[in-house]
Amino acid sequence: MLDYENLKLIWWVLVGVLLIGFALTDGFDLGAAALLTFVARSDLERRVVINSIAPHWDGNQVWLITAGGALFAAWPLVYSAAFSGLYWALLLVLFALFVRPVGFDYRSKLIDPRWRQSWDWALCIGALVPALVFGVAFGNLLLGLPFQFDDSLRSSYHGSFWQLLSPFGLLAGLVSLSLLGLHGATWLGLRTEGVIAVRARRAALALAVVFLLAFVGAGVWLDLGPIQGLVIASGFDPNKALNPLAKVVRSGNPGWMGNYVRYPLTAIAPVLGVLGGLLAALAAGGRGGKKSAVAFLGSSLAIVGTLCTAGFALFPFVMPSSLDPASSLTLWDAVSSQRTLTIMLVAASVFVPLILCYTLWCYVKMWGKVTTTHIDNNPHGLY
């Protein structure tokens, strides 16, 4: 049996994998929907965009549900503190996601242009809001959230929704929004053709530039700016009772950049993010299916690099506190029992590969270009 400390580390990796899986899969359909009213001008063109993501969008959101379930089971203290303190932000995301199934199913029920245009903008906003809020949330993790625990480990949150919209939080939101928009644009370049693909490639090039500037800018801000990172100073023993208040945490610079000095290999993550953005930009400037595939690969690498950059910077912290650094939750002291983590690991070892195989099978079976001719030939069988 794996020892407790290794189980904690394994579940930190697995939760990260679930978040990356969500960003890679649901990221392209969020990005494509966000670009719906920009890359598609006519009703027929917009149906092409919608049907390029329609077979997969609902299955892709399973990654988010699974990540939330894993968070609840593996890190209950993080779940309780985050879902209570970030209630309004999460509710905003939830209501935005509500629009998506209704929009996909009802958008083409009527021929009325005003009806369809209204749902087009609803789908667009329903994708823009989650993409922005996810980035703002990650940005606020690096800033620290205003929560603390009392002596009986009851958490209290002392912030508001508007405090999340700080300059750095909005910059992180711009990183997320441009990155997922880039991923959606490269997906459309891969799955469509003609004028839609051309507009998608142009959008991908512009969004790649925005992403690179925002991503590098956020890194420089963390390195040279006033943001104070956290470091565990003393009182930490992974084999003792799970008590977040048993450790001593200090803040200061280089703070979040310290792990890149202690573990030089982690520098691969930001380099991968930048190279992925550059690859997507260069490939989006070309033409042809192969370059579209390279652009999609580039945006995928950028997503992996960006999320790993944030994860490596925060390690071992999962939810830092700006009010009381000692209350900050780490992967060592915010987790469930060893038995719980072991049972979850066995279940994940069985079911995650099955889900991956089924998802891959679905993509293979429903692969191909979506064209206006295809839509014309199936006026009632498609969205």
Tab-separated table of C-alpha atoms in Angstrom:
chain	number	residue	atom	x	y	z
A	1	MET	CA	0.000	0.000	0.000
A	2	LEU	CA	1.195	3.489	-0.767
A	3	ASP	CA	2.162	5.585	2.224
A	4	TYR	CA	0.051	8.578	3.174
A	5	GLU	CA	2.512	11.230	2.000
A	6	ASN	CA	2.780	9.741	-1.496
A	7	LEU	CA	-1.013	9.441	-1.710
A	8	LYS	CA	-1.355	13.152	-0.997
A	9	LEU	CA	1.110	13.967	-3.754
A	10	ILE	CA	-0.590	11.584	-6.196
A	11	TRP	CA	-3.956	13.252	-5.635
A	12	TRP	CA	-2.431	16.691	-6.129
A	13	VAL	CA	-1.250	15.432	-9.527
A	14	LEU	CA	-4.600	13.773	-10.336
A	15	VAL	CA	-6.652	16.891	-9.539
A	16	GLY	CA	-4.259	18.845	-11.768
A	17	VAL	CA	-4.772	16.293	-14.542
A	18	LEU	CA	-8.559	16.664	-14.243
A	19	LEU	CA	-8.293	20.456	-14.517
A	20	ILE	CA	-6.010	20.138	-17.546
A	21	GLY	CA	-8.437	17.637	-19.100
A	22	PHE	CA	-11.282	20.095	-18.592
A	23	ALA	CA	-9.299	22.987	-20.086
A	24	LEU	CA	-8.206	20.930	-23.116
A	25	THR	CA	-11.636	19.535	-23.958
A	26	ASP	CA	-14.253	21.967	-22.707
A	27	GLY	CA	-11.777	24.768	-23.427
A	28	PHE	CA	-12.102	24.497	-27.196
A	29	ASP	CA	-15.904	24.454	-27.169
A	30	LEU	CA	-16.002	27.399	-24.743
A	31	GLY	CA	-13.559	29.228	-26.991
A	32	ALA	CA	-15.457	28.376	-30.169
A	33	ALA	CA	-18.771	29.483	-28.652
A	34	ALA	CA	-17.170	32.720	-27.445
A	35	LEU	CA	-16.094	33.424	-31.049
A	36	LEU	CA	-19.462	32.413	-32.521
A	37	THR	CA	-20.693	35.905	-33.382
A	38	PHE	CA	-17.277	37.035	-34.623
A	39	VAL	CA	-16.077	34.302	-36.986
A	40	ALA	CA	-19.545	33.398	-38.343
A	41	ARG	CA	-21.641	36.117	-39.939
A	42	SER	CA	-24.671	34.350	-41.422
A	43	ASP	CA	-27.099	31.921	-39.840
A	44	LEU	CA	-25.685	29.061	-41.905
A	45	GLU	CA	-22.116	29.851	-40.864
A	46	ARG	CA	-23.104	29.978	-37.216
A	47	ARG	CA	-24.758	26.584	-37.508
A	48	VAL	CA	-21.460	25.270	-38.860
A	49	VAL	CA	-19.621	26.584	-35.784
A	50	ILE	CA	-22.249	25.220	-33.400
A	51	ASN	CA	-22.231	21.773	-35.006
A	52	SER	CA	-18.435	21.593	-34.846
A	53	ILE	CA	-18.712	21.492	-31.034
A	54	ALA	CA	-22.253	20.162	-30.504
A	55	PRO	CA	-21.377	16.418	-30.409
A	56	HIS	CA	-18.881	16.889	-27.592
A	57	TRP	CA	-19.659	19.926	-25.426
A	58	ASP	CA	-21.808	18.115	-22.844
A	59	GLY	CA	-19.340	15.249	-22.474
A	60	ASN	CA	-16.481	17.716	-22.091
A	61	GLN	CA	-18.134	19.331	-19.073
A	62	VAL	CA	-17.939	16.001	-17.256
A	63	TRP	CA	-14.292	16.877	-16.577
A	64	LEU	CA	-15.417	19.884	-14.525
A	65	ILE	CA	-17.938	17.816	-12.585
A	66	THR	CA	-15.318	15.137	-11.924
A	67	ALA	CA	-12.790	17.735	-10.770
A	68	GLY	CA	-15.373	19.182	-8.369
A	69	GLY	CA	-16.156	15.723	-7.009
A	70	ALA	CA	-12.465	14.912	-6.588
A	71	LEU	CA	-11.947	18.226	-4.821
A	72	PHE	CA	-14.758	17.434	-2.386
A	73	ALA	CA	-13.498	13.926	-1.649
A	74	ALA	CA	-9.736	14.534	-1.646
A	75	TRP	CA	-9.550	18.055	-0.176
A	76	PRO	CA	-12.725	18.641	1.904
A	77	LEU	CA	-11.320	21.720	3.658
A	78	VAL	CA	-10.516	23.331	0.306
A	79	TYR	CA	-13.978	22.473	-0.998
A	80	SER	CA	-15.752	23.974	2.006
A	81	ALA	CA	-13.641	27.149	2.132
A	82	ALA	CA	-13.680	27.758	-1.626
A	83	PHE	CA	-17.327	26.977	-2.329
A	84	SER	CA	-18.531	29.133	0.553
A	85	GLY	CA	-16.147	32.062	0.068
A	86	LEU	CA	-16.368	32.120	-3.735
A	87	TYR	CA	-20.119	31.502	-3.737
A	88	TRP	CA	-21.125	34.380	-6.031
A	89	ALA	CA	-18.318	33.761	-8.512
A	90	LEU	CA	-19.208	30.075	-8.759
A	91	LEU	CA	-22.899	30.930	-9.032
A	92	LEU	CA	-22.109	33.284	-11.908
A	93	VAL	CA	-20.269	30.468	-13.699
A	94	LEU	CA	-23.143	28.076	-13.004
A	95	PHE	CA	-25.788	30.394	-14.447
A	96	ALA	CA	-23.609	31.055	-17.493
A	97	LEU	CA	-23.260	27.318	-18.060
A	98	PHE	CA	-27.039	26.927	-17.733
A	99	VAL	CA	-27.417	28.927	-20.939
A	100	ARG	CA	-25.428	26.444	-22.996
A	101	PRO	CA	-27.707	23.360	-23.117
A	102	VAL	CA	-30.791	25.530	-23.619
A	103	GLY	CA	-29.061	27.552	-26.332
A	104	PHE	CA	-27.820	24.503	-28.228
A	105	ASP	CA	-31.199	22.751	-28.118
A	106	TYR	CA	-33.549	25.671	-28.764
A	107	ARG	CA	-31.503	27.953	-30.998
A	108	SER	CA	-32.637	26.387	-34.304
A	109	LYS	CA	-36.179	25.507	-33.246
A	110	LEU	CA	-37.522	28.678	-34.882
A	111	ILE	CA	-36.504	30.290	-38.177
A	112	ASP	CA	-37.030	33.813	-36.805
A	113	PRO	CA	-33.658	35.676	-37.174
A	114	ARG	CA	-34.172	37.601	-33.921
A	115	TRP	CA	-34.740	34.359	-32.018
A	116	ARG	CA	-31.578	32.775	-33.404
A	117	GLN	CA	-29.431	35.890	-32.940
A	118	SER	CA	-30.537	36.163	-29.321
A	119	TRP	CA	-29.469	32.598	-28.635
A	120	ASP	CA	-26.204	33.160	-30.520
A	121	TRP	CA	-25.305	36.007	-28.166
A	122	ALA	CA	-26.477	33.936	-25.192
A	123	LEU	CA	-24.127	31.108	-26.210
A	124	CYS	CA	-21.327	33.624	-26.710
A	125	ILE	CA	-21.794	35.217	-23.269
A	126	GLY	CA	-22.319	31.797	-21.689
A	127	ALA	CA	-18.827	30.892	-22.863
A	128	LEU	CA	-17.102	34.225	-22.204
A	129	VAL	CA	-18.144	34.452	-18.551
A	130	PRO	CA	-16.766	31.057	-17.373
A	131	ALA	CA	-13.537	31.544	-19.339
A	132	LEU	CA	-12.986	34.905	-17.641
A	133	VAL	CA	-14.031	33.846	-14.118
A	134	PHE	CA	-11.811	30.745	-14.143
A	135	GLY	CA	-8.791	32.937	-14.845
A	136	VAL	CA	-9.786	35.497	-12.213
A	137	ALA	CA	-10.085	32.660	-9.674
A	138	PHE	CA	-6.562	31.398	-10.428
A	139	GLY	CA	-5.238	34.944	-10.205
A	140	ASN	CA	-6.776	35.357	-6.758
A	141	LEU	CA	-5.183	32.124	-5.581
A	142	LEU	CA	-1.821	33.747	-6.243
A	143	LEU	CA	-2.960	36.894	-4.425
A	144	GLY	CA	-4.394	34.888	-1.528
A	145	LEU	CA	-8.048	34.697	-0.543
A	146	PRO	CA	-9.396	36.514	2.548
A	147	PHE	CA	-10.330	33.525	4.713
A	148	GLN	CA	-9.119	32.075	8.000
A	149	PHE	CA	-9.760	29.225	10.410
A	150	ASP	CA	-10.549	29.531	14.101
A	151	ASP	CA	-9.268	27.155	16.779
A	152	SER	CA	-12.001	24.622	15.965
A	153	LEU	CA	-11.141	24.745	12.224
A	154	ARG	CA	-14.284	26.600	11.203
A	155	SER	CA	-13.542	28.759	8.188
A	156	SER	CA	-14.748	32.327	7.748
A	157	TYR	CA	-14.513	34.376	4.565
A	158	HIS	CA	-14.104	38.155	4.771
A	159	GLY	CA	-14.148	39.242	1.145
A	160	SER	CA	-16.687	40.053	-1.550
A	161	PHE	CA	-17.145	39.214	-5.206
A	162	TRP	CA	-15.956	42.655	-6.327
A	163	GLN	CA	-12.676	42.275	-4.452
A	164	LEU	CA	-11.836	39.400	-6.769
A	165	LEU	CA	-11.734	41.844	-9.692
A	166	SER	CA	-8.373	43.328	-8.765
A	167	PRO	CA	-5.939	44.412	-11.519
A	168	PHE	CA	-3.911	41.203	-11.243
A	169	GLY	CA	-7.071	39.085	-11.052
A	170	LEU	CA	-8.364	40.698	-14.246
A	171	LEU	CA	-4.988	40.146	-15.933
A	172	ALA	CA	-5.205	36.450	-15.026
A	173	GLY	CA	-8.742	36.478	-16.416
A	174	LEU	CA	-7.388	37.923	-19.666
A	175	VAL	CA	-4.817	35.105	-19.793
A	176	SER	CA	-7.592	32.524	-19.445
A	177	LEU	CA	-9.983	34.236	-21.852
A	178	SER	CA	-7.376	34.685	-24.603
A	179	LEU	CA	-6.010	31.169	-24.093
A	180	LEU	CA	-9.386	29.423	-24.338
A	181	GLY	CA	-10.356	31.712	-27.221
A	182	LEU	CA	-7.133	30.686	-28.971
A	183	HIS	CA	-7.933	27.023	-28.348
A	184	GLY	CA	-11.428	27.467	-29.764
A	185	ALA	CA	-10.117	29.324	-32.813
A	186	THR	CA	-7.582	26.591	-33.610
A	187	TRP	CA	-10.359	24.003	-33.196
A	188	LEU	CA	-12.519	25.847	-35.720
A	189	GLY	CA	-9.557	26.065	-38.094
A	190	LEU	CA	-9.254	22.304	-37.801
A	191	ARG	CA	-12.956	21.404	-38.117
A	192	THR	CA	-14.267	23.969	-40.623
A	193	GLU	CA	-13.267	25.238	-44.029
A	194	GLY	CA	-13.672	28.232	-46.311
A	195	VAL	CA	-14.333	31.701	-44.937
A	196	ILE	CA	-15.041	30.437	-41.399
A	197	ALA	CA	-11.655	28.738	-41.205
A	198	VAL	CA	-9.949	31.872	-42.530
A	199	ARG	CA	-11.587	34.073	-39.904
A	200	ALA	CA	-10.791	31.512	-37.228
A	201	ARG	CA	-7.100	31.526	-38.179
A	202	ARG	CA	-7.044	35.321	-38.032
A	203	ALA	CA	-8.689	35.235	-34.622
A	204	ALA	CA	-6.185	32.606	-33.464
A	205	LEU	CA	-3.256	34.782	-34.499
A	206	ALA	CA	-4.628	37.826	-32.660
A	207	LEU	CA	-5.541	35.846	-29.541
A	208	ALA	CA	-2.130	34.150	-29.466
A	209	VAL	CA	-0.463	37.571	-29.332
A	210	VAL	CA	-2.799	38.711	-26.527
A	211	PHE	CA	-2.186	35.494	-24.595
A	212	LEU	CA	1.604	35.739	-24.869
A	213	LEU	CA	1.647	39.367	-23.732
A	214	ALA	CA	-0.735	38.684	-20.833
A	215	PHE	CA	1.005	35.454	-19.753
A	216	VAL	CA	4.490	36.965	-19.776
A	217	GLY	CA	3.151	40.140	-18.160
A	218	ALA	CA	1.597	38.156	-15.306
A	219	GLY	CA	4.891	36.340	-14.755
A	220	VAL	CA	6.855	39.591	-14.632
A	221	TRP	CA	4.269	41.050	-12.234
A	222	LEU	CA	4.673	38.086	-9.880
A	223	ASP	CA	8.449	38.237	-10.053
A	224	LEU	CA	8.998	41.990	-9.757
A	225	GLY	CA	5.697	43.311	-8.406
A	226	PRO	CA	4.398	43.729	-4.848
A	227	ILE	CA	2.611	40.351	-4.670
A	228	GLN	CA	3.910	38.384	-1.695
A	229	GLY	CA	4.213	34.641	-2.114
A	230	LEU	CA	4.033	32.171	0.770
A	231	VAL	CA	6.565	29.687	2.115
A	232	ILE	CA	6.173	27.114	4.891
A	233	ALA	CA	8.716	28.202	7.515
A	234	SER	CA	8.331	25.617	10.297
A	235	GLY	CA	5.959	23.395	12.220
A	236	PHE	CA	5.176	21.178	9.238
A	237	ASP	CA	5.165	17.404	9.559
A	238	PRO	CA	3.186	15.449	6.931
A	239	ASN	CA	2.900	12.480	9.297
A	240	LYS	CA	1.163	14.386	12.101
A	241	ALA	CA	-2.506	15.242	12.534
A	242	LEU	CA	-4.151	17.134	9.688
A	243	ASN	CA	-4.267	20.590	11.227
A	244	PRO	CA	-3.635	23.579	8.912
A	245	LEU	CA	-2.922	25.804	11.925
A	246	ALA	CA	-0.012	23.599	13.084
A	247	LYS	CA	2.394	25.168	10.603
A	248	VAL	CA	4.132	28.547	10.425
A	249	VAL	CA	3.911	30.348	7.088
A	250	ARG	CA	5.812	33.461	6.084
A	251	SER	CA	5.236	35.739	3.133
A	252	GLY	CA	7.704	37.606	0.966
A	253	ASN	CA	9.531	37.647	-2.330
A	254	PRO	CA	10.512	35.745	-4.447
A	255	GLY	CA	7.501	33.942	-2.987
A	256	TRP	CA	5.699	32.144	-5.777
A	257	MET	CA	8.840	32.127	-7.921
A	258	GLY	CA	10.811	30.251	-5.266
A	259	ASN	CA	9.890	26.782	-6.552
A	260	TYR	CA	11.464	27.560	-9.918
A	261	VAL	CA	14.754	28.143	-8.098
A	262	ARG	CA	14.447	25.097	-5.829
A	263	TYR	CA	13.220	22.792	-8.612
A	264	PRO	CA	14.754	24.020	-11.909
A	265	LEU	CA	12.890	21.408	-13.988
A	266	THR	CA	9.613	23.170	-13.211
A	267	ALA	CA	10.761	25.991	-15.509
A	268	ILE	CA	9.682	23.704	-18.354
A	269	ALA	CA	6.055	24.720	-17.647
A	270	PRO	CA	6.249	28.473	-18.446
A	271	VAL	CA	8.574	27.744	-21.364
A	272	LEU	CA	6.006	25.263	-22.706
A	273	GLY	CA	3.258	27.870	-22.322
A	274	VAL	CA	5.204	30.458	-24.319
A	275	LEU	CA	6.363	28.000	-26.989
A	276	GLY	CA	2.821	26.643	-27.358
A	277	GLY	CA	1.481	30.153	-27.912
A	278	LEU	CA	4.196	30.910	-30.455
A	279	LEU	CA	3.581	27.623	-32.280
A	280	ALA	CA	-0.157	28.336	-32.472
A	281	ALA	CA	0.495	31.852	-33.773
A	282	LEU	CA	2.955	30.722	-36.444
A	283	ALA	CA	0.773	27.826	-37.610
A	284	ALA	CA	-2.371	29.973	-37.634
A	285	GLY	CA	-0.666	32.251	-40.141
A	286	GLY	CA	-0.408	29.392	-42.641
A	287	ARG	CA	-2.989	27.405	-44.547
A	288	GLY	CA	-3.949	23.783	-44.851
A	289	GLY	CA	-5.060	20.963	-42.618
A	290	LYS	CA	-1.603	20.111	-41.352
A	291	LYS	CA	-0.945	23.649	-40.151
A	292	SER	CA	-4.386	23.759	-38.539
A	293	ALA	CA	-3.491	20.611	-36.628
A	294	VAL	CA	-0.168	22.153	-35.577
A	295	ALA	CA	-1.982	25.284	-34.395
A	296	PHE	CA	-4.339	23.153	-32.300
A	297	LEU	CA	-1.358	21.291	-30.876
A	298	GLY	CA	0.227	24.627	-30.011
A	299	SER	CA	-2.839	25.897	-28.153
A	300	SER	CA	-3.061	22.566	-26.302
A	301	LEU	CA	0.566	22.838	-25.209
A	302	ALA	CA	-0.050	26.431	-24.116
A	303	ILE	CA	-2.922	25.269	-21.888
A	304	VAL	CA	-0.835	22.517	-20.289
A	305	GLY	CA	2.089	24.891	-19.755
A	306	THR	CA	-0.079	27.654	-18.274
A	307	LEU	CA	-1.884	25.435	-15.758
A	308	CYS	CA	1.330	23.683	-14.750
A	309	THR	CA	3.000	27.074	-14.303
A	310	ALA	CA	0.321	28.109	-11.789
A	311	GLY	CA	0.381	24.724	-10.050
A	312	PHE	CA	4.167	24.602	-9.702
A	313	ALA	CA	4.275	28.191	-8.421
A	314	LEU	CA	1.672	27.477	-5.719
A	315	PHE	CA	3.090	24.096	-4.624
A	316	PRO	CA	2.506	22.865	-1.938
A	317	PHE	CA	-0.254	25.433	-1.364
A	318	VAL	CA	-3.718	24.729	-2.747
A	319	MET	CA	-5.652	27.674	-1.305
A	320	PRO	CA	-3.482	30.437	0.199
A	321	SER	CA	-4.924	32.888	2.722
A	322	SER	CA	-4.229	36.618	2.602
A	323	LEU	CA	-5.687	37.217	6.097
A	324	ASP	CA	-3.848	34.551	8.054
A	325	PRO	CA	-0.998	32.819	6.188
A	326	ALA	CA	-1.047	29.952	8.712
A	327	SER	CA	-4.626	29.174	7.647
A	328	SER	CA	-3.456	28.573	4.078
A	329	LEU	CA	-4.384	25.112	2.888
A	330	THR	CA	-1.764	22.812	1.391
A	331	LEU	CA	-1.901	19.408	-0.225
A	332	TRP	CA	-0.424	17.977	2.997
A	333	ASP	CA	-2.910	19.259	5.590
A	334	ALA	CA	-6.201	19.756	3.688
A	335	VAL	CA	-6.741	16.170	2.549
A	336	SER	CA	-8.985	13.281	3.527
A	337	SER	CA	-7.888	10.178	5.383
A	338	GLN	CA	-5.445	7.659	3.961
A	339	ARG	CA	-8.230	5.086	3.488
A	340	THR	CA	-10.363	7.573	1.560
A	341	LEU	CA	-7.511	8.509	-0.756
A	342	THR	CA	-6.660	4.826	-1.312
A	343	ILE	CA	-10.248	3.851	-2.211
A	344	MET	CA	-10.521	6.864	-4.537
A	345	LEU	CA	-7.248	5.950	-6.227
A	346	VAL	CA	-8.447	2.396	-6.919
A	347	ALA	CA	-11.718	3.712	-8.366
A	348	ALA	CA	-9.896	6.310	-10.486
A	349	SER	CA	-7.471	3.658	-11.785
A	350	VAL	CA	-10.425	1.660	-13.119
A	351	PHE	CA	-12.875	4.269	-14.357
A	352	VAL	CA	-10.673	7.093	-15.672
A	353	PRO	CA	-9.055	4.873	-18.372
A	354	LEU	CA	-12.532	3.653	-19.382
A	355	ILE	CA	-13.782	7.233	-19.673
A	356	LEU	CA	-10.727	8.228	-21.689
A	357	CYS	CA	-11.191	5.320	-24.090
A	358	TYR	CA	-14.893	6.094	-24.571
A	359	THR	CA	-14.179	9.795	-25.110
A	360	LEU	CA	-11.508	9.006	-27.679
A	361	TRP	CA	-13.873	6.608	-29.455
A	362	CYS	CA	-16.517	9.360	-29.640
A	363	TYR	CA	-14.066	11.825	-31.181
A	364	VAL	CA	-12.890	9.265	-33.741
A	365	LYS	CA	-16.437	8.323	-34.763
A	366	MET	CA	-17.638	11.927	-35.074
A	367	TRP	CA	-14.514	13.399	-36.656
A	368	GLY	CA	-14.526	15.315	-39.925
A	369	LYS	CA	-15.037	18.753	-41.423
A	370	VAL	CA	-18.341	20.512	-40.814
A	371	THR	CA	-19.359	22.442	-43.924
A	372	THR	CA	-22.268	24.571	-45.089
A	373	THR	CA	-23.148	21.810	-47.571
A	374	HIS	CA	-23.328	19.344	-44.708
A	375	ILE	CA	-25.719	21.667	-42.871
A	376	ASP	CA	-27.876	22.177	-45.993
A	377	ASN	CA	-28.162	18.432	-46.519
A	378	ASN	CA	-29.246	17.857	-42.894
A	379	PRO	CA	-31.557	20.783	-42.072
A	380	HIS	CA	-33.449	18.945	-39.317
A	381	GLY	CA	-30.897	16.426	-38.079
A	382	LEU	CA	-28.355	18.996	-36.850
A	383	TYR	CA	-28.368	21.919	-34.439
